[in-house]
């Protein structure tokens, strides 16, 4: 039999229809691996994180936004001469992050409220406007009012300091004193980490958050946290006790990224009014902070707020509320004493 005849009698296994079916199967597999599988893993991972870290405090609705908070000492006898303290956490965190070290650091009877910023922890986001520290400040002020707090000392760490500064500008009657911890409050040159920019981009950011942000974040989290503490050591139980993995949930990842990506432009507007702040103020900064620029933010607040006090902690990094909680407590005591003098003189 001729070779040509044998081919006609035994059709090739790689005929045109077979090739098309193989290509379709291949592209289906690629689509599943690239899109469906990461999405499914993200949903599963998010549900697991939320099951591992349920809410630890109470919820209060403020201007249509449900805020999660922990009120320490709210129903106990107050320490003599004390004022309520409200603590606002920074980026990539939640209320348990400052509560980790400050929850039991204050005097017995001292009322301290820790709040999840909008879109973080178990607080609702409340729309895209909540990326602005001014909007977050209004919500925190509303929470204070609903908790019956008429005057308080506000403590803000890092990005939370921008919220506290905005609150002092917009709600001065509520502010008895301010403590800024490693603040990020002023515009700075340059940008932010690439993943914040990507996540803050419409459409692309959502795809990024629902695909690779959770597994990539899991892989990078410990190293990133250690770099925030540097040159000081990160406590071994820090990641678990503070529930930091919650920031890897797509909704919170996007909220956090947009807070950070738009911070410089937002504080450009608000920082022009910092000179209006009259409340007693202490600014804490580490001389080895590599996360924010103390020369821009801490010195900027010291310049802008008349009568403020700047405390530079030698050898300290960015996580001062964890590594130097007593310094934060001492600063709060100082502004409470100063506020009492101001109230007595008025």
CSV table of C-alpha atoms in Angstrom, one decimal:
chain,number,residue,atom,x,y,z
A,1,UNK,CA,0.0,0.0,0.0
A,2,UNK,CA,1.3,3.4,-0.9
A,3,UNK,CA,2.2,5.8,1.9
A,4,UNK,CA,-0.4,8.3,0.8
A,5,UNK,CA,-3.1,5.5,0.9
A,6,UNK,CA,-2.2,4.6,4.4
A,7,UNK,CA,-2.6,8.2,5.6
A,8,UNK,CA,-6.0,8.4,3.9
A,9,UNK,CA,-7.2,5.2,5.6
A,10,UNK,CA,-5.8,6.3,9.1
A,11,UNK,CA,-6.8,9.9,9.7
A,12,UNK,CA,-4.2,11.9,11.8
A,13,UNK,CA,-4.9,12.2,15.5
A,14,UNK,CA,-4.1,16.0,15.2
A,15,UNK,CA,-6.9,16.9,12.8
A,16,UNK,CA,-8.3,20.4,12.7
A,17,UNK,CA,-11.3,19.9,15.0
A,18,UNK,CA,-9.1,18.1,17.5
A,19,UNK,CA,-6.6,21.0,17.6
A,20,UNK,CA,-9.4,23.5,18.1
A,21,UNK,CA,-10.8,21.4,21.0
A,22,UNK,CA,-7.3,21.1,22.5
A,23,UNK,CA,-6.8,24.8,22.3
A,24,UNK,CA,-10.2,25.5,23.9
A,25,UNK,CA,-9.4,23.1,26.7
A,26,UNK,CA,-6.0,24.8,27.2
A,27,UNK,CA,-7.5,28.3,27.4
A,28,UNK,CA,-10.2,27.1,29.7
A,29,UNK,CA,-7.6,25.7,32.0
A,30,UNK,CA,-5.5,28.9,31.8
A,31,UNK,CA,-8.6,31.0,32.6
A,32,UNK,CA,-9.4,28.8,35.5
A,33,UNK,CA,-5.9,29.0,36.9
A,34,UNK,CA,-5.5,32.7,36.3
A,35,UNK,CA,-9.0,34.0,37.2
A,36,UNK,CA,-11.4,31.5,38.8
A,37,UNK,CA,-9.0,29.7,41.1
A,38,UNK,CA,-7.4,32.8,42.7
A,39,UNK,CA,-10.9,34.3,43.2
A,40,UNK,CA,-12.1,31.1,44.9
A,41,UNK,CA,-9.0,30.9,47.0
A,42,UNK,CA,-9.4,34.6,48.0
A,43,UNK,CA,-13.1,34.1,49.0
A,44,UNK,CA,-12.2,31.0,51.0
A,45,UNK,CA,-9.2,32.7,52.6
A,46,UNK,CA,-11.3,35.8,53.5
A,47,UNK,CA,-14.0,33.6,55.2
A,48,UNK,CA,-11.3,31.8,57.1
A,49,UNK,CA,-9.7,35.1,58.3
A,50,UNK,CA,-13.1,36.4,59.5
A,51,UNK,CA,-13.9,33.2,61.3
A,52,UNK,CA,-10.5,33.3,63.0
A,53,UNK,CA,-10.9,37.0,64.0
A,54,UNK,CA,-14.5,37.9,65.0
A,55,UNK,CA,-15.4,41.3,66.4
A,56,UNK,CA,-14.1,42.0,69.9
A,57,UNK,CA,-16.0,45.1,70.7
A,58,UNK,CA,-19.3,46.9,70.1
A,59,UNK,CA,-20.9,48.5,67.0
A,60,UNK,CA,-22.3,52.0,66.7
A,61,UNK,CA,-23.9,53.5,63.6
A,62,UNK,CA,-22.6,57.0,62.9
A,63,UNK,CA,-24.0,58.9,59.9
A,64,UNK,CA,-25.1,55.6,58.3
A,65,UNK,CA,-21.7,53.9,58.9
A,66,UNK,CA,-21.3,51.1,61.4
A,67,UNK,CA,-18.2,51.6,63.5
A,68,UNK,CA,-16.5,48.9,65.6
A,69,UNK,CA,-14.9,50.0,68.9
A,70,UNK,CA,-13.7,48.8,72.2
A,71,UNK,CA,-14.5,51.0,75.3
A,72,UNK,CA,-12.1,50.3,78.2
A,73,UNK,CA,-13.3,51.6,81.5
A,74,UNK,CA,-16.4,53.1,80.1
A,75,UNK,CA,-18.6,51.8,82.8
A,76,UNK,CA,-16.1,52.0,85.7
A,77,UNK,CA,-15.3,54.8,88.2
A,78,UNK,CA,-13.1,57.3,86.4
A,79,UNK,CA,-9.6,58.1,87.6
A,80,UNK,CA,-9.6,61.5,89.4
A,81,UNK,CA,-9.1,64.4,87.0
A,82,UNK,CA,-8.9,62.1,84.0
A,83,UNK,CA,-10.4,62.7,80.5
A,84,UNK,CA,-11.6,60.1,78.1
A,85,UNK,CA,-8.9,59.0,75.6
A,86,UNK,CA,-9.7,58.0,72.0
A,87,UNK,CA,-7.1,56.1,70.1
A,88,UNK,CA,-7.0,55.9,66.3
A,89,UNK,CA,-4.8,53.3,64.6
A,90,UNK,CA,-2.7,53.8,61.5
A,91,UNK,CA,-2.5,52.1,58.1
A,92,UNK,CA,-2.5,48.3,57.6
A,93,UNK,CA,-4.1,47.7,61.0
A,94,UNK,CA,-7.2,47.8,63.2
A,95,UNK,CA,-8.0,48.8,66.7
A,96,UNK,CA,-6.4,45.7,68.2
A,97,UNK,CA,-3.0,47.0,67.0
A,98,UNK,CA,-2.8,49.8,69.6
A,99,UNK,CA,-4.9,47.9,72.0
A,100,UNK,CA,-2.2,45.2,72.0
A,101,UNK,CA,0.1,47.4,74.1
A,102,UNK,CA,-2.0,50.3,75.4
A,103,UNK,CA,-5.1,48.4,76.5
A,104,UNK,CA,-3.8,47.9,80.0
A,105,UNK,CA,-1.1,50.5,80.1
A,106,UNK,CA,-3.3,53.3,81.5
A,107,UNK,CA,-4.3,53.9,85.1
A,108,UNK,CA,-7.2,51.8,86.4
A,109,UNK,CA,-10.4,53.7,85.8
A,110,UNK,CA,-9.1,55.6,82.8
A,111,UNK,CA,-11.6,55.5,80.0
A,112,UNK,CA,-9.9,54.6,76.7
A,113,UNK,CA,-11.8,54.0,73.4
A,114,UNK,CA,-10.1,52.2,70.6
A,115,UNK,CA,-11.9,52.5,67.2
A,116,UNK,CA,-11.5,50.7,63.8
A,117,UNK,CA,-11.2,53.4,61.2
A,118,UNK,CA,-13.8,53.2,58.4
A,119,UNK,CA,-13.2,50.1,56.2
A,120,UNK,CA,-10.7,48.6,58.7
A,121,UNK,CA,-11.2,45.8,61.1
A,122,UNK,CA,-15.0,45.4,61.5
A,123,UNK,CA,-16.0,49.0,60.7
A,124,UNK,CA,-17.9,49.6,57.5
A,125,UNK,CA,-16.3,51.7,54.8
A,126,UNK,CA,-19.1,54.1,54.1
A,127,UNK,CA,-18.2,54.9,50.4
A,128,UNK,CA,-15.1,56.3,48.6
A,129,UNK,CA,-15.3,59.6,50.5
A,130,UNK,CA,-14.0,57.7,53.6
A,131,UNK,CA,-10.5,57.6,52.1
A,132,UNK,CA,-10.2,61.3,53.2
A,133,UNK,CA,-9.0,61.8,56.8
A,134,UNK,CA,-11.5,64.6,57.2
A,135,UNK,CA,-14.4,62.2,56.6
A,136,UNK,CA,-12.9,59.7,59.0
A,137,UNK,CA,-12.4,62.4,61.6
A,138,UNK,CA,-16.1,63.4,61.3
A,139,UNK,CA,-17.1,59.8,61.9
A,140,UNK,CA,-14.8,59.4,64.9
A,141,UNK,CA,-16.2,62.6,66.3
A,142,UNK,CA,-19.7,61.4,65.8
A,143,UNK,CA,-18.9,58.2,67.6
A,144,UNK,CA,-17.5,60.2,70.5
A,145,UNK,CA,-20.7,62.1,70.7
A,146,UNK,CA,-22.9,59.0,70.7
A,147,UNK,CA,-20.8,57.5,73.5
A,148,UNK,CA,-21.5,60.6,75.6
A,149,UNK,CA,-18.0,62.0,75.3
A,150,UNK,CA,-18.0,65.8,75.3
A,151,UNK,CA,-14.2,66.3,75.6
A,152,UNK,CA,-11.3,63.9,75.1
A,153,UNK,CA,-7.6,63.4,74.4
A,154,UNK,CA,-7.1,62.0,71.0
A,155,UNK,CA,-4.1,59.7,70.2
A,156,UNK,CA,-3.3,59.0,66.5
A,157,UNK,CA,-0.6,56.7,65.2
A,158,UNK,CA,0.9,57.2,61.7
A,159,UNK,CA,-2.0,57.7,59.2
A,160,UNK,CA,-4.3,57.8,62.2
A,161,UNK,CA,-2.5,61.0,63.2
A,162,UNK,CA,-3.8,62.6,60.1
A,163,UNK,CA,-7.3,61.7,61.2
A,164,UNK,CA,-6.7,63.1,64.7
A,165,UNK,CA,-5.2,66.3,63.2
A,166,UNK,CA,-8.2,66.8,60.9
A,167,UNK,CA,-10.5,66.1,63.9
A,168,UNK,CA,-8.7,68.9,65.9
A,169,UNK,CA,-9.3,71.3,63.0
A,170,UNK,CA,-12.9,70.4,62.3
A,171,UNK,CA,-14.1,69.7,65.9
A,172,UNK,CA,-12.0,71.8,68.2
A,173,UNK,CA,-14.6,71.8,71.0
A,174,UNK,CA,-14.3,68.1,71.3
A,175,UNK,CA,-10.5,68.1,71.7
A,176,UNK,CA,-8.9,68.6,75.1
A,177,UNK,CA,-5.5,67.4,74.0
A,178,UNK,CA,-3.6,65.6,71.3
A,179,UNK,CA,-0.9,63.0,71.2
A,180,UNK,CA,0.7,62.2,67.8
A,181,UNK,CA,2.7,59.0,67.6
A,182,UNK,CA,5.0,58.6,64.6
A,183,UNK,CA,2.6,60.8,62.6
A,184,UNK,CA,2.0,61.0,58.9
A,185,UNK,CA,0.2,64.4,58.6
A,186,UNK,CA,1.9,66.4,55.8
A,187,UNK,CA,2.4,66.1,52.1
A,188,UNK,CA,5.7,64.5,51.1
A,189,UNK,CA,7.8,64.2,47.9
A,190,UNK,CA,7.6,61.0,46.0
A,191,UNK,CA,4.9,58.4,45.9
A,192,UNK,CA,3.9,55.2,47.8
A,193,UNK,CA,4.6,51.5,47.4
A,194,UNK,CA,3.6,50.1,44.0
A,195,UNK,CA,0.9,47.8,45.4
A,196,UNK,CA,-0.9,50.8,47.0
A,197,UNK,CA,-0.9,52.6,43.6
A,198,UNK,CA,-2.1,49.5,41.8
A,199,UNK,CA,-4.9,48.7,44.3
A,200,UNK,CA,-6.1,52.3,44.3
A,201,UNK,CA,-6.6,52.2,40.5
A,202,UNK,CA,-10.2,51.7,39.5
A,203,UNK,CA,-11.1,48.3,38.1
A,204,UNK,CA,-7.4,47.1,38.1
A,205,UNK,CA,-7.3,47.5,41.8
A,206,UNK,CA,-10.4,45.4,42.4
A,207,UNK,CA,-8.9,42.6,40.1
A,208,UNK,CA,-5.7,42.8,42.0
A,209,UNK,CA,-7.4,42.7,45.4
A,210,UNK,CA,-9.5,39.7,44.5
A,211,UNK,CA,-6.7,37.7,42.9
A,212,UNK,CA,-3.2,37.9,44.2
A,213,UNK,CA,-3.2,40.3,47.1
A,214,UNK,CA,-4.2,37.7,49.8
A,215,UNK,CA,-1.6,35.0,48.9
A,216,UNK,CA,1.1,37.6,48.2
A,217,UNK,CA,0.3,39.4,51.4
A,218,UNK,CA,0.5,36.2,53.4
A,219,UNK,CA,3.9,35.6,52.0
A,220,UNK,CA,5.1,39.2,52.7
A,221,UNK,CA,3.4,40.0,55.9
A,222,UNK,CA,6.0,39.0,58.5
A,223,UNK,CA,8.8,40.7,56.7
A,224,UNK,CA,6.8,43.9,56.1
A,225,UNK,CA,5.8,44.0,59.8
A,226,UNK,CA,9.4,43.5,60.9
A,227,UNK,CA,10.5,46.4,58.7
A,228,UNK,CA,8.0,48.7,60.3
A,229,UNK,CA,9.5,47.9,63.7
A,230,UNK,CA,13.1,48.2,62.6
A,231,UNK,CA,15.6,48.8,64.1
A,232,UNK,CA,13.6,47.5,67.1
A,233,UNK,CA,12.4,43.9,67.3
A,234,UNK,CA,8.8,42.9,66.5
A,235,UNK,CA,7.2,41.0,69.4
A,236,UNK,CA,6.8,37.3,68.5
A,237,UNK,CA,3.0,37.3,69.1
A,238,UNK,CA,2.3,40.6,67.4
A,239,UNK,CA,0.8,39.3,64.2
A,240,UNK,CA,-1.6,36.9,65.9
A,241,UNK,CA,-2.7,39.1,68.8
A,242,UNK,CA,-3.4,42.1,66.6
A,243,UNK,CA,-5.3,40.3,63.9
A,244,UNK,CA,-3.3,42.1,61.2
A,245,UNK,CA,-4.2,39.4,58.6
A,246,UNK,CA,-7.6,41.1,58.4
A,247,UNK,CA,-6.0,43.7,56.1
A,248,UNK,CA,-5.6,41.0,53.4
A,249,UNK,CA,-9.4,40.8,52.9
A,250,UNK,CA,-10.1,42.4,49.5
A,251,UNK,CA,-12.4,45.1,50.9
A,252,UNK,CA,-10.0,46.1,53.6
A,253,UNK,CA,-7.0,45.8,51.3
A,254,UNK,CA,-8.7,48.3,48.9
A,255,UNK,CA,-9.7,50.7,51.7
A,256,UNK,CA,-6.2,50.6,53.1
A,257,UNK,CA,-4.5,51.1,49.8
A,258,UNK,CA,-6.8,54.1,48.9
A,259,UNK,CA,-6.2,55.7,52.3
A,260,UNK,CA,-2.5,55.5,51.7
A,261,UNK,CA,-2.4,56.3,48.0
A,262,UNK,CA,-4.5,59.5,48.5
A,263,UNK,CA,-3.1,60.6,51.9
A,264,UNK,CA,-0.5,63.1,50.6
A,265,UNK,CA,-3.1,65.0,48.4
A,266,UNK,CA,-5.7,64.9,51.2
A,267,UNK,CA,-3.4,66.3,53.9
A,268,UNK,CA,-2.1,68.9,51.5
A,269,UNK,CA,-5.5,70.6,52.0
A,270,UNK,CA,-6.0,69.9,55.8
A,271,UNK,CA,-2.4,70.7,56.8
A,272,UNK,CA,-2.9,74.3,55.9
A,273,UNK,CA,-5.2,74.6,58.9
A,274,UNK,CA,-3.0,73.0,61.5
A,275,UNK,CA,-2.0,76.4,62.8
A,276,UNK,CA,-5.6,76.7,64.1
A,277,UNK,CA,-5.0,73.9,66.7
A,278,UNK,CA,-4.9,75.3,70.2
A,279,UNK,CA,-5.2,72.1,72.3
A,280,UNK,CA,-2.2,70.9,74.3
A,281,UNK,CA,-0.1,68.7,72.0
A,282,UNK,CA,2.7,66.2,72.4
A,283,UNK,CA,4.4,64.7,69.3
A,284,UNK,CA,6.3,61.4,69.7
A,285,UNK,CA,8.8,60.3,67.0
A,286,UNK,CA,11.6,57.8,66.7
A,287,UNK,CA,15.0,59.0,65.3
A,288,UNK,CA,15.2,55.7,63.2
A,289,UNK,CA,11.7,55.8,61.7
A,290,UNK,CA,12.0,54.6,58.1
A,291,UNK,CA,8.3,54.4,57.4
A,292,UNK,CA,7.5,58.1,57.5
A,293,UNK,CA,9.7,61.2,57.4
A,294,UNK,CA,9.9,62.7,60.9
A,295,UNK,CA,11.6,65.7,59.4
A,296,UNK,CA,8.4,66.4,57.4
A,297,UNK,CA,5.6,65.2,59.6
A,298,UNK,CA,6.7,65.4,63.3
A,299,UNK,CA,8.7,68.6,62.7
A,300,UNK,CA,5.9,69.9,60.6
A,301,UNK,CA,3.4,69.5,63.4
A,302,UNK,CA,5.8,71.0,65.9
A,303,UNK,CA,6.2,74.0,63.6
A,304,UNK,CA,2.5,74.3,62.9
A,305,UNK,CA,0.9,73.8,66.4
A,306,UNK,CA,2.0,76.6,68.7
A,307,UNK,CA,3.1,75.4,72.1
A,308,UNK,CA,3.4,71.8,71.1
A,309,UNK,CA,6.1,69.6,72.5
A,310,UNK,CA,8.3,67.3,70.4
A,311,UNK,CA,9.7,64.1,72.0
A,312,UNK,CA,12.4,62.2,70.0
A,313,UNK,CA,13.0,58.7,71.2
A,314,UNK,CA,16.6,57.5,70.4
A,315,UNK,CA,17.0,54.3,68.6
A,316,UNK,CA,13.2,54.0,68.0
A,317,UNK,CA,11.4,53.1,64.7
A,318,UNK,CA,7.9,53.6,63.6
A,319,UNK,CA,5.9,51.4,66.0
A,320,UNK,CA,6.4,53.5,69.1
A,321,UNK,CA,3.0,52.6,70.7
A,322,UNK,CA,4.1,49.0,70.7
A,323,UNK,CA,7.8,49.4,71.6
A,324,UNK,CA,7.4,52.4,73.9
A,325,UNK,CA,3.9,52.3,75.3
A,326,UNK,CA,4.9,54.1,78.5
A,327,UNK,CA,6.0,57.1,76.5
A,328,UNK,CA,2.5,57.3,75.0
A,329,UNK,CA,0.8,57.0,78.4
A,330,UNK,CA,3.1,59.7,79.8
A,331,UNK,CA,2.3,62.0,76.9
A,332,UNK,CA,-1.4,61.5,77.5
A,333,UNK,CA,-1.0,62.3,81.2
A,334,UNK,CA,0.9,65.4,80.2
A,335,UNK,CA,-1.8,66.8,77.9
A,336,UNK,CA,-4.5,65.9,80.4
A,337,UNK,CA,-2.6,68.0,83.1
A,338,UNK,CA,-2.2,70.8,80.6
A,339,UNK,CA,-5.8,70.7,79.6
A,340,UNK,CA,-6.8,70.9,83.3
A,341,UNK,CA,-4.7,74.1,83.6
A,342,UNK,CA,-6.3,75.5,80.5
A,343,UNK,CA,-9.7,74.8,81.8
A,344,UNK,CA,-8.9,76.3,85.2
A,345,UNK,CA,-7.6,79.5,83.6
A,346,UNK,CA,-10.7,79.9,81.4
